[in-house]
One Martini backbone bead per residue (centre of mass of N, CA, C, O) as a GRO file, in nm:
protein
  392
    1UNK     BB    1  -9.454  11.341  16.805
    2UNK     BB    2  -9.291  11.582  16.708
    3UNK     BB    3  -9.125  11.427  16.504
    4UNK     BB    4  -9.365  11.331  16.325
    5UNK     BB    5  -9.467  11.612  16.248
    6UNK     BB    6  -9.202  11.705  16.115
    7UNK     BB    7  -9.189  11.476  15.912
    8UNK     BB    8  -9.455  11.541  15.760
    9UNK     BB    9  -9.368  11.828  15.682
   10UNK     BB   10  -9.126  11.742  15.509
   11UNK     BB   11  -9.289  11.579  15.306
   12UNK     BB   12  -9.476  11.809  15.213
   13UNK     BB   13  -9.254  11.999  15.114
   14UNK     BB   14  -9.140  11.805  14.902
   15UNK     BB   15  -9.395  11.773  14.732
   16UNK     BB   16  -9.422  12.074  14.662
   17UNK     BB   17  -9.139  12.111  14.531
   18UNK     BB   18  -9.174  11.860  14.313
   19UNK     BB   19  -9.480  11.780  14.230
   20UNK     BB   20  -9.450  11.504  14.388
   21UNK     BB   21  -9.529  11.229  14.541
   22UNK     BB   22  -9.416  11.131  14.869
   23UNK     BB   23  -9.376  10.890  15.053
   24UNK     BB   24  -9.398  10.775  15.347
   25UNK     BB   25  -9.318  10.626  15.616
   26UNK     BB   26  -9.305  10.406  15.823
   27UNK     BB   27  -9.447  10.333  16.125
   28UNK     BB   28  -9.145  10.397  16.262
   29UNK     BB   29  -9.023  10.647  16.064
   30UNK     BB   30  -8.902  10.487  15.823
   31UNK     BB   31  -8.695  10.440  15.545
   32UNK     BB   32  -8.691  10.178  15.294
   33UNK     BB   33  -8.418  10.003  15.140
   34UNK     BB   34  -8.347   9.747  14.879
   35UNK     BB   35  -8.139   9.452  14.821
   36UNK     BB   36  -7.950   9.208  14.765
   37UNK     BB   37  -7.802   9.176  15.089
   38UNK     BB   38  -7.970   9.458  15.155
   39UNK     BB   39  -8.067   9.702  15.420
   40UNK     BB   40  -8.199  10.040  15.444
   41UNK     BB   41  -8.241  10.307  15.692
   42UNK     BB   42  -8.430  10.624  15.730
   43UNK     BB   43  -8.410  10.978  15.821
   44UNK     BB   44  -8.444  11.325  15.801
   45UNK     BB   45  -8.268  11.351  16.038
   46UNK     BB   46  -7.966  11.425  15.899
   47UNK     BB   47  -7.982  11.212  15.683
   48UNK     BB   48  -8.024  10.925  15.833
   49UNK     BB   49  -7.878  10.628  15.918
   50UNK     BB   50  -8.018  10.364  16.121
   51UNK     BB   51  -7.996  10.102  15.925
   52UNK     BB   52  -7.776   9.805  15.841
   53UNK     BB   53  -7.831   9.520  15.646
   54UNK     BB   54  -7.643   9.217  15.647
   55UNK     BB   55  -7.454   8.937  15.577
   56UNK     BB   56  -7.344   8.672  15.737
   57UNK     BB   57  -7.183   8.361  15.764
   58UNK     BB   58  -7.496   8.242  15.826
   59UNK     BB   59  -7.713   8.426  15.656
   60UNK     BB   60  -7.766   8.664  15.843
   61UNK     BB   61  -7.911   8.944  15.958
   62UNK     BB   62  -7.719   9.244  16.023
   63UNK     BB   63  -7.660   9.535  16.227
   64UNK     BB   64  -7.370   9.759  16.152
   65UNK     BB   65  -7.500  10.019  16.289
   66UNK     BB   66  -7.555  10.283  16.466
   67UNK     BB   67  -7.822  10.371  16.714
   68UNK     BB   68  -8.182  10.383  16.740
   69UNK     BB   69  -8.491  10.263  16.800
   70UNK     BB   70  -8.584  10.558  16.857
   71UNK     BB   71  -8.646  10.818  16.645
   72UNK     BB   72  -8.709  11.045  16.865
   73UNK     BB   73  -8.401  11.054  16.985
   74UNK     BB   74  -8.216  11.198  16.789
   75UNK     BB   75  -8.300  11.509  16.874
   76UNK     BB   76  -8.247  11.455  17.203
   77UNK     BB   77  -7.962  11.384  17.223
   78UNK     BB   78  -7.714  11.555  17.394
   79UNK     BB   79  -7.457  11.420  17.254
   80UNK     BB   80  -7.462  11.404  16.951
   81UNK     BB   81  -7.285  11.169  16.752
   82UNK     BB   82  -7.358  11.148  16.451
   83UNK     BB   83  -7.536  10.910  16.341
   84UNK     BB   84  -7.515  10.864  16.013
   85UNK     BB   85  -7.472  11.159  15.911
   86UNK     BB   86  -7.485  11.510  15.787
   87UNK     BB   87  -7.235  11.721  15.815
   88UNK     BB   88  -7.268  12.087  15.803
   89UNK     BB   89  -7.097  12.252  15.558
   90UNK     BB   90  -6.842  12.181  15.764
   91UNK     BB   91  -6.657  11.935  15.835
   92UNK     BB   92  -6.514  11.915  16.112
   93UNK     BB   93  -6.245  12.128  16.163
   94UNK     BB   94  -6.194  12.469  16.285
   95UNK     BB   95  -5.943  12.665  16.350
   96UNK     BB   96  -6.010  12.897  16.590
   97UNK     BB   97  -6.287  12.975  16.468
   98UNK     BB   98  -6.156  13.040  16.167
   99UNK     BB   99  -6.165  13.219  15.846
  100UNK     BB  100  -6.061  13.298  15.501
  101UNK     BB  101  -6.187  13.524  15.234
  102UNK     BB  102  -6.047  13.755  15.054
  103UNK     BB  103  -5.941  13.889  15.345
  104UNK     BB  104  -6.183  13.773  15.510
  105UNK     BB  105  -6.291  13.724  15.839
  106UNK     BB  106  -6.441  13.438  15.996
  107UNK     BB  107  -6.662  13.348  16.264
  108UNK     BB  108  -6.708  13.067  16.466
  109UNK     BB  109  -6.818  12.820  16.658
  110UNK     BB  110  -6.731  12.721  16.988
  111UNK     BB  111  -6.760  12.346  17.026
  112UNK     BB  112  -6.422  12.262  17.047
  113UNK     BB  113  -6.310  12.449  17.226
  114UNK     BB  114  -6.135  12.659  17.000
  115UNK     BB  115  -6.316  12.507  16.803
  116UNK     BB  116  -6.482  12.381  16.515
  117UNK     BB  117  -6.754  12.142  16.483
  118UNK     BB  118  -6.943  12.090  16.209
  119UNK     BB  119  -7.029  12.416  16.233
  120UNK     BB  120  -7.178  12.337  16.492
  121UNK     BB  121  -7.505  12.338  16.674
  122UNK     BB  122  -7.647  12.384  16.354
  123UNK     BB  123  -7.602  12.162  16.181
  124UNK     BB  124  -7.715  11.927  15.948
  125UNK     BB  125  -7.752  11.701  16.181
  126UNK     BB  126  -8.001  11.897  16.310
  127UNK     BB  127  -8.175  11.859  16.056
  128UNK     BB  128  -8.460  11.864  15.852
  129UNK     BB  129  -8.502  11.699  15.576
  130UNK     BB  130  -8.598  11.649  15.254
  131UNK     BB  131  -8.805  11.437  15.066
  132UNK     BB  132  -8.755  11.412  14.699
  133UNK     BB  133  -8.699  11.090  14.683
  134UNK     BB  134  -8.856  10.755  14.622
  135UNK     BB  135  -8.762  10.408  14.636
  136UNK     BB  136  -8.686  10.079  14.681
  137UNK     BB  137  -8.348  10.177  14.616
  138UNK     BB  138  -8.408  10.498  14.685
  139UNK     BB  139  -8.291  10.817  14.837
  140UNK     BB  140  -8.371  11.174  14.874
  141UNK     BB  141  -8.209  11.451  15.024
  142UNK     BB  142  -8.291  11.797  15.115
  143UNK     BB  143  -8.135  12.135  15.143
  144UNK     BB  144  -8.177  12.474  15.278
  145UNK     BB  145  -7.923  12.694  15.368
  146UNK     BB  146  -7.896  12.954  15.552
  147UNK     BB  147  -7.756  13.232  15.622
  148UNK     BB  148  -7.601  13.194  15.931
  149UNK     BB  149  -7.719  12.933  16.073
  150UNK     BB  150  -7.419  12.906  16.094
  151UNK     BB  151  -7.175  13.052  16.231
  152UNK     BB  152  -7.004  13.204  15.956
  153UNK     BB  153  -7.209  13.082  15.730
  154UNK     BB  154  -7.230  13.227  15.432
  155UNK     BB  155  -7.478  13.187  15.248
  156UNK     BB  156  -7.656  13.001  15.038
  157UNK     BB  157  -7.738  12.641  15.052
  158UNK     BB  158  -7.773  12.368  14.832
  159UNK     BB  159  -7.862  12.019  14.906
  160UNK     BB  160  -7.775  11.663  14.845
  161UNK     BB  161  -7.873  11.314  14.915
  162UNK     BB  162  -7.802  10.989  14.773
  163UNK     BB  163  -7.943  10.676  14.843
  164UNK     BB  164  -7.828  10.347  14.744
  165UNK     BB  165  -7.903  10.006  14.623
  166UNK     BB  166  -7.735   9.710  14.566
  167UNK     BB  167  -7.573   9.436  14.561
  168UNK     BB  168  -7.421   9.468  14.862
  169UNK     BB  169  -7.463   9.793  14.813
  170UNK     BB  170  -7.369  10.129  14.922
  171UNK     BB  171  -7.472  10.444  14.809
  172UNK     BB  172  -7.316  10.783  14.793
  173UNK     BB  173  -7.455  11.112  14.696
  174UNK     BB  174  -7.329  11.450  14.667
  175UNK     BB  175  -7.464  11.791  14.660
  176UNK     BB  176  -7.354  12.144  14.614
  177UNK     BB  177  -7.468  12.499  14.640
  178UNK     BB  178  -7.380  12.826  14.601
  179UNK     BB  179  -7.591  13.115  14.556
  180UNK     BB  180  -7.413  13.394  14.650
  181UNK     BB  181  -7.128  13.295  14.783
  182UNK     BB  182  -6.852  13.233  14.930
  183UNK     BB  183  -6.793  12.898  15.074
  184UNK     BB  184  -6.765  12.644  15.279
  185UNK     BB  185  -6.704  12.292  15.165
  186UNK     BB  186  -6.754  11.985  15.370
  187UNK     BB  187  -6.828  11.645  15.337
  188UNK     BB  188  -7.003  11.363  15.505
  189UNK     BB  189  -7.034  11.026  15.615
  190UNK     BB  190  -7.107  10.940  15.961
  191UNK     BB  191  -6.998  10.625  16.005
  192UNK     BB  192  -7.092  10.360  16.231
  193UNK     BB  193  -6.919  10.060  16.330
  194UNK     BB  194  -7.033   9.706  16.396
  195UNK     BB  195  -6.987   9.391  16.253
  196UNK     BB  196  -7.127   9.229  16.515
  197UNK     BB  197  -7.367   9.373  16.657
  198UNK     BB  198  -7.280   9.305  16.956
  199UNK     BB  199  -7.256   8.954  16.945
  200UNK     BB  200  -6.993   8.924  17.101
  201UNK     BB  201  -6.928   8.767  17.404
  202UNK     BB  202  -6.619   8.857  17.445
  203UNK     BB  203  -6.683   9.142  17.288
  204UNK     BB  204  -6.745   9.502  17.206
  205UNK     BB  205  -6.499   9.565  17.083
  206UNK     BB  206  -6.293   9.675  16.794
  207UNK     BB  207  -5.996   9.539  16.797
  208UNK     BB  208  -6.067   9.269  16.618
  209UNK     BB  209  -6.081   9.425  16.396
  210UNK     BB  210  -6.002   9.493  16.060
  211UNK     BB  211  -5.755   9.700  15.871
  212UNK     BB  212  -5.725   9.838  15.530
  213UNK     BB  213  -5.488  10.095  15.392
  214UNK     BB  214  -5.318  10.078  15.103
  215UNK     BB  215  -5.297  10.428  15.053
  216UNK     BB  216  -5.228  10.509  15.391
  217UNK     BB  217  -4.937  10.603  15.518
  218UNK     BB  218  -5.044  10.884  15.533
  219UNK     BB  219  -5.071  11.158  15.776
  220UNK     BB  220  -5.205  11.380  16.008
  221UNK     BB  221  -5.103  11.580  16.227
  222UNK     BB  222  -5.205  11.624  16.573
  223UNK     BB  223  -5.333  11.761  16.832
  224UNK     BB  224  -5.497  11.747  17.139
  225UNK     BB  225  -5.771  11.845  16.957
  226UNK     BB  226  -5.758  11.708  16.660
  227UNK     BB  227  -5.581  11.919  16.511
  228UNK     BB  228  -5.417  12.006  16.254
  229UNK     BB  229  -5.079  12.128  16.210
  230UNK     BB  230  -4.963  12.053  15.887
  231UNK     BB  231  -4.835  11.788  15.912
  232UNK     BB  232  -4.681  11.515  15.728
  233UNK     BB  233  -4.697  11.172  15.784
  234UNK     BB  234  -4.530  10.846  15.823
  235UNK     BB  235  -4.597  10.519  15.868
  236UNK     BB  236  -4.457  10.275  16.018
  237UNK     BB  237  -4.425   9.962  16.039
  238UNK     BB  238  -4.633   9.869  16.309
  239UNK     BB  239  -4.743  10.117  16.391
  240UNK     BB  240  -5.004  10.280  16.516
  241UNK     BB  241  -5.074  10.426  16.211
  242UNK     BB  242  -5.071  10.139  16.074
  243UNK     BB  243  -5.268  10.019  15.760
  244UNK     BB  244  -5.056   9.953  15.494
  245UNK     BB  245  -4.824   9.720  15.517
  246UNK     BB  246  -5.073   9.520  15.582
  247UNK     BB  247  -5.312   9.305  15.576
  248UNK     BB  248  -5.529   9.308  15.827
  249UNK     BB  249  -5.501   9.478  16.070
  250UNK     BB  250  -5.558   9.530  16.375
  251UNK     BB  251  -5.695   9.786  16.543
  252UNK     BB  252  -5.525   9.663  16.811
  253UNK     BB  253  -5.211   9.617  16.735
  254UNK     BB  254  -5.107   9.882  16.936
  255UNK     BB  255  -5.201   9.864  17.243
  256UNK     BB  256  -4.893   9.803  17.369
  257UNK     BB  257  -4.800  10.071  17.281
  258UNK     BB  258  -4.645  10.347  17.316
  259UNK     BB  259  -4.914  10.594  17.273
  260UNK     BB  260  -5.200  10.487  17.246
  261UNK     BB  261  -5.234  10.645  17.484
  262UNK     BB  262  -5.299  10.952  17.319
  263UNK     BB  263  -5.307  10.938  17.002
  264UNK     BB  264  -5.590  11.133  17.011
  265UNK     BB  265  -5.528  11.291  17.270
  266UNK     BB  266  -5.626  11.460  17.554
  267UNK     BB  267  -5.376  11.416  17.735
  268UNK     BB  268  -5.424  11.076  17.718
  269UNK     BB  269  -5.754  11.014  17.701
  270UNK     BB  270  -5.710  10.913  17.395
  271UNK     BB  271  -5.765  10.618  17.248
  272UNK     BB  272  -5.628  10.565  16.940
  273UNK     BB  273  -5.865  10.721  16.707
  274UNK     BB  274  -5.857  11.079  16.553
  275UNK     BB  275  -5.800  11.093  16.218
  276UNK     BB  276  -5.606  11.157  15.910
  277UNK     BB  277  -5.598  10.989  15.592
  278UNK     BB  278  -5.435  10.951  15.311
  279UNK     BB  279  -5.502  10.901  14.954
  280UNK     BB  280  -5.268  10.721  14.745
  281UNK     BB  281  -5.334  10.657  14.453
  282UNK     BB  282  -5.317  10.493  14.180
  283UNK     BB  283  -5.176  10.559  13.861
  284UNK     BB  284  -5.425  10.506  13.580
  285UNK     BB  285  -5.527  10.759  13.411
  286UNK     BB  286  -5.748  10.873  13.635
  287UNK     BB  287  -5.784  11.180  13.694
  288UNK     BB  288  -5.521  11.250  13.839
  289UNK     BB  289  -5.517  11.027  14.072
  290UNK     BB  290  -5.865  10.967  14.100
  291UNK     BB  291  -5.943  10.668  14.166
  292UNK     BB  292  -6.275  10.551  14.255
  293UNK     BB  293  -6.253  10.217  14.209
  294UNK     BB  294  -6.089  10.168  14.448
  295UNK     BB  295  -5.992  10.012  14.734
  296UNK     BB  296  -5.926  10.205  15.044
  297UNK     BB  297  -6.106  10.017  15.243
  298UNK     BB  298  -6.094   9.742  15.496
  299UNK     BB  299  -6.344   9.604  15.692
  300UNK     BB  300  -6.331   9.340  15.953
  301UNK     BB  301  -6.484   9.020  16.081
  302UNK     BB  302  -6.451   8.703  16.209
  303UNK     BB  303  -6.710   8.660  16.368
  304UNK     BB  304  -6.916   8.743  16.126
  305UNK     BB  305  -6.757   8.761  15.829
  306UNK     BB  306  -6.746   9.063  15.767
  307UNK     BB  307  -6.703   9.286  15.489
  308UNK     BB  308  -6.587   9.631  15.415
  309UNK     BB  309  -6.581   9.834  15.115
  310UNK     BB  310  -6.414  10.130  15.011
  311UNK     BB  311  -6.528  10.385  14.788
  312UNK     BB  312  -6.377  10.697  14.658
  313UNK     BB  313  -6.329  11.057  14.567
  314UNK     BB  314  -6.165  11.108  14.809
  315UNK     BB  315  -5.843  11.205  14.969
  316UNK     BB  316  -5.972  11.084  15.245
  317UNK     BB  317  -5.980  10.978  15.604
  318UNK     BB  318  -6.160  10.918  15.892
  319UNK     BB  319  -6.054  10.784  16.217
  320UNK     BB  320  -6.283  10.658  16.476
  321UNK     BB  321  -6.275  10.474  16.806
  322UNK     BB  322  -6.485  10.567  17.031
  323UNK     BB  323  -6.373  10.699  17.303
  324UNK     BB  324  -6.640  10.885  17.407
  325UNK     BB  325  -6.782  10.642  17.490
  326UNK     BB  326  -6.953  10.583  17.822
  327UNK     BB  327  -7.212  10.370  17.848
  328UNK     BB  328  -7.505  10.531  17.832
  329UNK     BB  329  -7.581  10.407  17.565
  330UNK     BB  330  -7.794  10.241  17.383
  331UNK     BB  331  -7.871   9.997  17.204
  332UNK     BB  332  -8.022   9.823  16.949
  333UNK     BB  333  -8.210   9.576  17.087
  334UNK     BB  334  -8.362   9.468  16.826
  335UNK     BB  335  -8.052   9.424  16.658
  336UNK     BB  336  -7.858   9.426  16.918
  337UNK     BB  337  -7.680   9.239  17.113
  338UNK     BB  338  -7.672   9.112  17.465
  339UNK     BB  339  -7.839   9.016  17.715
  340UNK     BB  340  -7.638   9.105  17.993
  341UNK     BB  341  -7.373   9.191  17.812
  342UNK     BB  342  -7.459   9.366  17.542
  343UNK     BB  343  -7.612   9.712  17.586
  344UNK     BB  344  -7.377   9.916  17.526
  345UNK     BB  345  -7.191  10.206  17.438
  346UNK     BB  346  -6.866  10.170  17.453
  347UNK     BB  347  -6.555  10.206  17.467
  348UNK     BB  348  -6.423  10.104  17.171
  349UNK     BB  349  -6.706   9.977  17.003
  350UNK     BB  350  -6.631  10.160  16.750
  351UNK     BB  351  -6.624  10.284  16.398
  352UNK     BB  352  -6.532  10.569  16.216
  353UNK     BB  353  -6.572  10.622  15.854
  354UNK     BB  354  -6.464  10.929  15.676
  355UNK     BB  355  -6.505  11.061  15.383
  356UNK     BB  356  -6.273  11.333  15.293
  357UNK     BB  357  -6.137  11.615  15.320
  358UNK     BB  358  -5.914  11.818  15.450
  359UNK     BB  359  -5.886  11.923  15.752
  360UNK     BB  360  -5.864  12.262  15.763
  361UNK     BB  361  -5.785  12.358  15.467
  362UNK     BB  362  -5.865  12.670  15.488
  363UNK     BB  363  -5.589  12.702  15.697
  364UNK     BB  364  -5.391  12.546  15.460
  365UNK     BB  365  -5.226  12.657  15.189
  366UNK     BB  366  -4.994  12.432  15.167
  367UNK     BB  367  -5.212  12.208  15.054
  368UNK     BB  368  -5.407  12.300  14.822
  369UNK     BB  369  -5.748  12.307  14.918
  370UNK     BB  370  -5.922  12.558  14.847
  371UNK     BB  371  -6.068  12.472  14.574
  372UNK     BB  372  -6.207  12.217  14.740
  373UNK     BB  373  -6.355  12.428  14.984
  374UNK     BB  374  -6.431  12.675  14.795
  375UNK     BB  375  -6.757  12.811  14.712
  376UNK     BB  376  -6.939  12.943  14.439
  377UNK     BB  377  -7.107  13.053  14.207
  378UNK     BB  378  -7.107  12.791  13.946
  379UNK     BB  379  -7.034  12.566  14.158
  380UNK     BB  380  -7.004  12.213  14.221
  381UNK     BB  381  -7.041  11.995  14.475
  382UNK     BB  382  -6.878  11.669  14.502
  383UNK     BB  383  -6.980  11.337  14.634
  384UNK     BB  384  -6.843  10.990  14.649
  385UNK     BB  385  -6.963  10.664  14.769
  386UNK     BB  386  -6.891  10.314  14.876
  387UNK     BB  387  -7.032  10.003  15.012
  388UNK     BB  388  -6.906   9.670  15.025
  389UNK     BB  389  -7.049   9.352  15.099
  390UNK     BB  390  -6.904   9.059  15.260
  391UNK     BB  391  -6.693   8.772  15.283
  392UNK     BB  392  -6.410   8.602  15.415
   0.00000   0.00000   0.00000
């Protein structure tokens, strides 16, 4: 009930701000947009995608992203896995919970060991955003972030995310402006996929999915806390971190290789992936090698027959294979899983693919990412990606 009251308040605030009436959500608290071959549902909490229905090889609608059946549980879950939400104003990690701008050092919340993750425990994925526009195929969420509402993130920031759908395609477009002073800005859509909707009776694990990152042989070395060290490495063909040398390598292609257990840190406790891959796009004279029209990632499953292709204007992506899911969270049983077989979100049963700028770039001047991550009045931060769904 508290969620629904807050939701209605957010809708009322949006209507007042825009001076146009914004329709309320469906009876279950979700906003639904659709186009041929795709239906997406959202809630204002975290500007979150709750359900994404696409067609499988049998022509049936399947829900390919993680979440909860009960929209009231999103703000209650103590684990807060950031299911398909917008973390900000600075996503991913800030090393040693500090950064500097113009010689001034700012200290942020330590919520990930000695580091800051997603700006701390009051980041934008914990907030109720305003719904400022809504149509049958598009929805816009907006937020005004007060100065220091996340520790060490000073200056007011206004931001928006617009989700829209066209035939079998989901578009995401974000904008942000710092109104008062220079501040870090780095956003992403934190999307978790299982393209089988947990309906494969043989396994709920993600390792049989395939992944192709055609322009991402290079990746950032990370320490045991998944924080970049500053070094840029290149994956050898068929090595653990290689998804570029051949089309459609299985996500679990290196499971039997020494080092797969511990590849994502935690002193050996994290199997698989929790790191950042650079996107070295082909240079076809499109804005200095920033061609956002090419497919930079293709995730697919032979079981469902679904493939998902990512296009983005971002310089890289995070790949996280859900190591820390402990089997305590329920699936969306109304749309996912098999009763008595697959009912929980278990370890390595999903994959998050997050287009974004270089993590902790504000603390690595050698990468030359400062101008892409520090924004002051008069500059607009822009982020754009899309996922196109089809069949193998």
